[in-house]
Tab-separated table of C-alpha atoms in Angstrom:
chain	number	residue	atom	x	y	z
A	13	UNK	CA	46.440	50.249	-6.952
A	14	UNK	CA	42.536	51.154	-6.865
A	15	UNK	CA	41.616	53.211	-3.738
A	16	UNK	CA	39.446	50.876	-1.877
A	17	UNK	CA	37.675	53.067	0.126
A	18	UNK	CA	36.375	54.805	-2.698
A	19	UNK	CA	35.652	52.068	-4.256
A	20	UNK	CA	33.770	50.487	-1.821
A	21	UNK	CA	32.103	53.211	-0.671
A	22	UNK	CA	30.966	54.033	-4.013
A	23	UNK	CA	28.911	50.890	-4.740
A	24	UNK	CA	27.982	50.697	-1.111
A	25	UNK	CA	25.818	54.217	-1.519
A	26	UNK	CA	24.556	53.261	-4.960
A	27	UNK	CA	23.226	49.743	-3.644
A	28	UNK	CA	25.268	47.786	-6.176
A	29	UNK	CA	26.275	44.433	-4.663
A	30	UNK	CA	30.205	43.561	-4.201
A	31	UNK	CA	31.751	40.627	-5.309
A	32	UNK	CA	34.897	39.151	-3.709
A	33	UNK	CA	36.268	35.572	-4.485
A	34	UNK	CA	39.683	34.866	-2.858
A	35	UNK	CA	42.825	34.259	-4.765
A	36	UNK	CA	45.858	32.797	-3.896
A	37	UNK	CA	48.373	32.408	-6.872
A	38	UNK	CA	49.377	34.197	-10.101
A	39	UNK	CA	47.003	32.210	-12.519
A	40	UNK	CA	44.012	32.458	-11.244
A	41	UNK	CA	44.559	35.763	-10.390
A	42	UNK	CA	45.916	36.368	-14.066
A	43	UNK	CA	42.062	34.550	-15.438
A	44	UNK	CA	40.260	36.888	-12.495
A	45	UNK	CA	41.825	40.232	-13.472
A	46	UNK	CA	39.839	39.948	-16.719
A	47	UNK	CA	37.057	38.874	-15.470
A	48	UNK	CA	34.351	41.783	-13.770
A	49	UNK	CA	34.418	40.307	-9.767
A	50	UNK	CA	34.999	43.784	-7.689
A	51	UNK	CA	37.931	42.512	-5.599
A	52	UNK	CA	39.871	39.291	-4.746
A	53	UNK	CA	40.915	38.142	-1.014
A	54	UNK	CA	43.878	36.230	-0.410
A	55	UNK	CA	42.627	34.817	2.420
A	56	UNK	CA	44.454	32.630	5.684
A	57	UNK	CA	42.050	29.804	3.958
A	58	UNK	CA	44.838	29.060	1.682
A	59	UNK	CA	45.911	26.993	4.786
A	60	UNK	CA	43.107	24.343	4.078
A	61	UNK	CA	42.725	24.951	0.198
A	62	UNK	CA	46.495	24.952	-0.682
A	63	UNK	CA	48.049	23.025	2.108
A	64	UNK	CA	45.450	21.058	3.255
A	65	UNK	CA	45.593	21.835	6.704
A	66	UNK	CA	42.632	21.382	8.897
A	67	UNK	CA	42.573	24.527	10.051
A	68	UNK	CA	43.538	28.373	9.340
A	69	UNK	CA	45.920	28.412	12.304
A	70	UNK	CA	49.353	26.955	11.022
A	71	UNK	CA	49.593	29.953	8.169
A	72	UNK	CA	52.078	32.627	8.972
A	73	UNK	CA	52.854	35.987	8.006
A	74	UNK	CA	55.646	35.202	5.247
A	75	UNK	CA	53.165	32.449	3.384
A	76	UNK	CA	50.541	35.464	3.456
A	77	UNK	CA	52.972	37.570	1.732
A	78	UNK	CA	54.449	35.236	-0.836
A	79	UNK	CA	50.842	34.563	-2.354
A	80	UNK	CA	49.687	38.165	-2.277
A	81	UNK	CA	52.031	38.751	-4.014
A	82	UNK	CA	51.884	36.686	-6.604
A	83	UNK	CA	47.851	37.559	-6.680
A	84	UNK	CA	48.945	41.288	-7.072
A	85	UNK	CA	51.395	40.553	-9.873
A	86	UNK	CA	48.457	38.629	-12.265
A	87	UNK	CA	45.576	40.989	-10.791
A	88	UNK	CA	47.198	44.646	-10.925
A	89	UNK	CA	43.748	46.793	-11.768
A	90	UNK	CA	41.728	44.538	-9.095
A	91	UNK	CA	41.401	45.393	-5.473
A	92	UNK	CA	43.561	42.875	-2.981
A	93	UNK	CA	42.344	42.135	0.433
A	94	UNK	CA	45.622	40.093	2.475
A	95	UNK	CA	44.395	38.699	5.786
A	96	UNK	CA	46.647	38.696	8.263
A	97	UNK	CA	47.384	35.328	9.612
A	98	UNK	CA	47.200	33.869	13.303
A	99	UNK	CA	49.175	35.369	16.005
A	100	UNK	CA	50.743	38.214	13.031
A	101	UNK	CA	48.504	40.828	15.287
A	102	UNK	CA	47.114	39.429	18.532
A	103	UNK	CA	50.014	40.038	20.410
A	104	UNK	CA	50.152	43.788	20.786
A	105	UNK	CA	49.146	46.894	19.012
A	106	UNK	CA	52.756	47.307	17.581
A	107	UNK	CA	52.622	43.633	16.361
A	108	UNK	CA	49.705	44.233	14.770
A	109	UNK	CA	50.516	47.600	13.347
A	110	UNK	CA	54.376	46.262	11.850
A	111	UNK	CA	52.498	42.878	10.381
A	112	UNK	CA	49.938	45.121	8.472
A	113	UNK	CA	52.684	47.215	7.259
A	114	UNK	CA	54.944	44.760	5.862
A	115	UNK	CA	51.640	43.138	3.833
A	116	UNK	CA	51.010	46.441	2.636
A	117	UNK	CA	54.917	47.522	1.852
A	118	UNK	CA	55.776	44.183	0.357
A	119	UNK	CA	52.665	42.904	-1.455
A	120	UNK	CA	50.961	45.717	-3.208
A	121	UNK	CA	47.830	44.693	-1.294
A	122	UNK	CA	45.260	47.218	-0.968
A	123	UNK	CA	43.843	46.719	2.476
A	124	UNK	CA	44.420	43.985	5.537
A	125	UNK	CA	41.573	41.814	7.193
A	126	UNK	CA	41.444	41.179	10.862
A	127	UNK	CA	39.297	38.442	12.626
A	128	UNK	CA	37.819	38.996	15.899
A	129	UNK	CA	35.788	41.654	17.939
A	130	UNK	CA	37.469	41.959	21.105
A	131	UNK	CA	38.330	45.538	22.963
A	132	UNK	CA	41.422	44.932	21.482
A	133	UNK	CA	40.851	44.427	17.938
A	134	UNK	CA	38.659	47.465	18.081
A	135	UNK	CA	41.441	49.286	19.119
A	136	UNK	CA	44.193	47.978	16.747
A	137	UNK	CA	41.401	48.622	14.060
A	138	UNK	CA	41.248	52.136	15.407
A	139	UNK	CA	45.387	52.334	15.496
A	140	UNK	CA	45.953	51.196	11.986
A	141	UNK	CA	43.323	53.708	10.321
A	142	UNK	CA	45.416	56.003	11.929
A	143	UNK	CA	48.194	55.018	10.747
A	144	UNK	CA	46.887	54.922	7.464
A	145	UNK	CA	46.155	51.074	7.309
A	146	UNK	CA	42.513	49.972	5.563
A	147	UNK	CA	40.893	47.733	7.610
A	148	UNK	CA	38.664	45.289	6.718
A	149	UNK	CA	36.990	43.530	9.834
A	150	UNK	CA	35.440	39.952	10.003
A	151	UNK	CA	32.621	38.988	12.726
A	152	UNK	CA	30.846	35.868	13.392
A	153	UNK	CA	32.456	32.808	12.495
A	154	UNK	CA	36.279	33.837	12.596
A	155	UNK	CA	38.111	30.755	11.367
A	156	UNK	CA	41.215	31.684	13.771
A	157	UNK	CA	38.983	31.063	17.079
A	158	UNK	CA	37.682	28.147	15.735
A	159	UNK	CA	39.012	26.015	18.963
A	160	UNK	CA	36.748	28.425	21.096
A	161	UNK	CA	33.808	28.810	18.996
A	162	UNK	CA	33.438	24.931	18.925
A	163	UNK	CA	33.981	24.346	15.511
A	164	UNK	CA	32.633	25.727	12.425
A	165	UNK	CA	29.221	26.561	13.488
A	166	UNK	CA	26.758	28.978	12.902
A	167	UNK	CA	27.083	31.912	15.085
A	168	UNK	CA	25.048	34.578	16.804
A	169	UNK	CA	21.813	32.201	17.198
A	170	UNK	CA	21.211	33.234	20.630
A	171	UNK	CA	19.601	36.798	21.118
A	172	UNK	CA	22.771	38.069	23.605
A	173	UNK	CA	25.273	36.926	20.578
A	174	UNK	CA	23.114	38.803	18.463
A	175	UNK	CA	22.866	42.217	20.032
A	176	UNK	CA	26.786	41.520	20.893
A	177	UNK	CA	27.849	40.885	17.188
A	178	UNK	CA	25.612	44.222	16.312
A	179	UNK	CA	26.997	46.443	19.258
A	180	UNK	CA	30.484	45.212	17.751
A	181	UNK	CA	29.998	45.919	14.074
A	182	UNK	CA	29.676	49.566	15.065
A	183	UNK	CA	32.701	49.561	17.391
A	184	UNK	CA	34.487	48.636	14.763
A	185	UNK	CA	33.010	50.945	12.457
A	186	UNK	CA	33.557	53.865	14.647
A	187	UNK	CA	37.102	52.710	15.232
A	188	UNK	CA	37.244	52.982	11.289
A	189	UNK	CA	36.831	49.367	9.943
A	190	UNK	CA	35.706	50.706	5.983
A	191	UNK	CA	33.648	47.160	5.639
A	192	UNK	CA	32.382	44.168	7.379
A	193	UNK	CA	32.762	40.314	6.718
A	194	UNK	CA	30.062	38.316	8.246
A	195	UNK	CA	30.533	34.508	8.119
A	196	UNK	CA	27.876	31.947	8.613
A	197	UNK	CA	25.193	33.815	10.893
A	198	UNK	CA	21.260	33.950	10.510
A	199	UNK	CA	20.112	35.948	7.367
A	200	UNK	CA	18.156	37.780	9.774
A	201	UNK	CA	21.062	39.174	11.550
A	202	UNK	CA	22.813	39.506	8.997
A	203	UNK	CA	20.344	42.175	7.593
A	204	UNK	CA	20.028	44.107	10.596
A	205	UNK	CA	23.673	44.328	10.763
A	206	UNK	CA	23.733	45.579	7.444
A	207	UNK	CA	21.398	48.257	8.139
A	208	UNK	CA	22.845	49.004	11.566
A	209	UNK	CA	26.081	50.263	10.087
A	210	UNK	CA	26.968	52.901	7.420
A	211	UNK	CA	29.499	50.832	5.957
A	212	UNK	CA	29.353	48.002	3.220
A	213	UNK	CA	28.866	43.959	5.249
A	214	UNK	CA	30.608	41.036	3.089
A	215	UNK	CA	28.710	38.142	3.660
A	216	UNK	CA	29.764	34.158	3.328
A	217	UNK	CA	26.683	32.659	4.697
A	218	UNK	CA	25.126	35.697	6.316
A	219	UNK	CA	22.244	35.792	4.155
A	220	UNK	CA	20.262	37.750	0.988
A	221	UNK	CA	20.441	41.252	2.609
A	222	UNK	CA	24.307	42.326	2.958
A	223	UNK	CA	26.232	44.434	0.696
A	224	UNK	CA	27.892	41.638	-1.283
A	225	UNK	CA	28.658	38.244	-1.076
A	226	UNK	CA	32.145	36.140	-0.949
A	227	UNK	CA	33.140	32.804	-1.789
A	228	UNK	CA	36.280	30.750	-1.369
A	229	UNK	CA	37.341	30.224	-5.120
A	230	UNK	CA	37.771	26.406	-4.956
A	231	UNK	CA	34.331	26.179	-3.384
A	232	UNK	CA	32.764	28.615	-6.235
A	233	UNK	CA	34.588	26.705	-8.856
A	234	UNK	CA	33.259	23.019	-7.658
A	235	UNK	CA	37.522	21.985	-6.920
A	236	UNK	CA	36.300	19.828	-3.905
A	237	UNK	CA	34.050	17.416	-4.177
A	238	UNK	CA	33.601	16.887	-0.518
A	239	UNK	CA	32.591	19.833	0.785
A	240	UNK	CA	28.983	20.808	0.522
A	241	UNK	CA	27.764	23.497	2.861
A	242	UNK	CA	24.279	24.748	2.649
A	243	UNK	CA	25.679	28.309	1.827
A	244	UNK	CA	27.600	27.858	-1.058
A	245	UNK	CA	26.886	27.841	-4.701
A	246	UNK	CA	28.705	25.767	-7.143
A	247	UNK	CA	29.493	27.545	-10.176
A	248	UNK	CA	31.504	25.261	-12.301
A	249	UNK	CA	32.523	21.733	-11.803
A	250	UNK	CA	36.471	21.918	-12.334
A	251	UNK	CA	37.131	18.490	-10.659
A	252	UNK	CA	35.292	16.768	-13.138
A	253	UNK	CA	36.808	18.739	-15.963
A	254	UNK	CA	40.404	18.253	-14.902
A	255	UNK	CA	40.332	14.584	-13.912
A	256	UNK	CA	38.436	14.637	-17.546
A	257	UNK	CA	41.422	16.485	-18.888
A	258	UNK	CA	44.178	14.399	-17.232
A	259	UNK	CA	43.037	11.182	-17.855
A	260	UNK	CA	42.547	11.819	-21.508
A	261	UNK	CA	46.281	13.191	-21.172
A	262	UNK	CA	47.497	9.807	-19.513
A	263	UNK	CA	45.448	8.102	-21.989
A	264	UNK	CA	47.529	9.662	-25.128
A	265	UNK	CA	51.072	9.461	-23.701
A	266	UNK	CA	50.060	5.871	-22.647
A	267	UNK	CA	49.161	4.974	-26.320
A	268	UNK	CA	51.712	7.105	-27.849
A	269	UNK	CA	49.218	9.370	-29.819
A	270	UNK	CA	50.947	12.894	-27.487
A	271	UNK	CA	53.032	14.159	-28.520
A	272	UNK	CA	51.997	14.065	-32.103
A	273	UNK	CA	53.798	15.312	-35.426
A	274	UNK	CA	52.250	19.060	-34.715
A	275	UNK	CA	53.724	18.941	-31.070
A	276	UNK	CA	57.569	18.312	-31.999
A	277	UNK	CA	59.929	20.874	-33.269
C-alpha cells in the first residue's frame, strides 16, 4: 500500500497535477492499475452509477467495503480513497472513528473521505489523524446534504459562503485533513482556496487552478448518455462502443455465425 501522504504531498510541492478517477469493481480497477492516473476513489457515487439510485444516501457501510475491496484486489500499487457512506460517521466521534477503521482493516484502502464542514467533522477529522486515520475532506457540494443544499447546485456563489468554505478548508487542514475535494464551486474560489491552504485541493468542477482534478469514471468514459454537466469532459464514448459490440454479438448468435468452428473445443 503506497503512503498517501507522501505521495500526495510530494506532487503537491512540485506543482504536478493529481489525477483521481473513482473505481468501483475489480475490472476496471484491474485496466486502471496499468494505466498512469495517481489514485482511484471508490466513491458513495456508486449509489447512482451502480445501483441507480437517485441519490448517494441509500449506500451503507458494508456496500462501501465490498467494492473497495474488490478495487484494492485489481489496483494493488495504486492509491485507494473509500468514502465513507451516509450516517457510517455522523453520529458520534466513536461512530465515525470504528466506520473508518473497519474500511481501513478490511479493504486495504489507503485513506477515508468525509463530506461536510461542520464543528463536528472538523473534530472527527482531527480524532482520526490521531488515531492514525488519513483523511481526505470534501467541501462545497457534498452529495450526502444534498436535501439541504437544494439539490445539486453550485455552491459558495454568495461572498459569506465563500469566506465560510475558505475559513473551513483551513479548519480542516489544521485538524489534519492531508487534501481537499472541492465540488462544483466558482473557479475563482476554487483558486483562492487552493492557495489559502498548504495542502493539495481535488477539484470536480472547482475550476483550472486546484491541485488536480477528479472525475466519476462512467462520466470520463462517456457510459451515460444523459448526463451532460458543463464540468465534465468526455473522454471516450463506451456506450456507443458497447451497444456497437452487443448488437453485433446478438446479430451472430441470431444468424448462427458465433460460435464458429475456432470457438468450439
Amino acid at each position: 500500500m503506497k503512503n498517501i501522504i507522501l505521495q500526495y504531498r510530494k506532487k503537491y510541492e512540485n506543482k504536478e497535477p493529481i489525477s483521481v478517477i473513482t473505481c468501483y469493481d475489480y475490472s476496471f480497477a484491474k485496466l486502471f492499475e496499468n494505466t498512469d492516473v495517481d489514485c482511484l476513489l471508490v466513491g458513495d457515487s456508486l449509489g447512482m452509477v451502480i445501483q441507480g439510485m437517485d441519490s448517494t444516501l441509500p449506500v451503507t457501510l458494508d456496500e462501501i467495503i465490498y467494492h473497495t475491496k474488490a478495487v484494492c484486489k485489481g489496483a494493488p500499487s495504486k492509491t485507494i480513497i473509500a468514502d465513507l457512506p451516509f450516517l457510517s460517521y455522523q453520529t458520534s466521534i466513536e461512530e465515525g472513528i470504528r466506520s473508518a477503521g473497519r474500511v481501513l482493516k478490511e479493504t486495504g484502502a489507503s485513506c477515508i473521505k468525509l463530506e461536510g464542514d461542520s464543528d463536528f467533522i472538523v473534530e472527527l477529522t482531527k480524532r482520526m489523524t490521531e488515531s492514525g486515520i488519513p483523511v481526505f475532506a470534501h467541501l462545497g457540494l457534498t452529495p450526502q446534504s444534498v436535501h439541504t443544499l437544494g439539490g445539486h447546485r453550485v455552491q459558495g456563489k454568495t461572498p459569506q459562503t465563500q469566506e465560510k468554505m475558505i475559513r473551513k478548508s483551513k479548519e480542516l487542514e489544521e485538524a489534519g485533513a492531508f487534501a481537499l475535494l472541492l465540488e462544483m464551486i466558482p473557479e475563482s474560489l476554487g483558486k483562492e482556496i487552493t492557495s489559502s491552504v498548504g495542502i493539495p485541493t481535488i477539484g470536480i468542477g472547482a475550476g483550472r487552478y486546484t491541485s488536480g482534478q477528479v472525475l466519476v469514471m462512467q462520466d470520463a468514459l462517456g457510459m451515460n448518455e444523459d448526463f451532460n454537466p458543463k464540468f465534465l469532459k468526455k473522454f471516450a464514448n463506451l456506450s456507443g462502443i458497447v451497444k456497437t459490440a452487443v448488437n453485433e454479438y446478438h446479430k451472430e448468435v441470431s444468424e448462427g455465425k458465433y460460435p464458429s468452428d475456432t470457438n468450439v473445443f
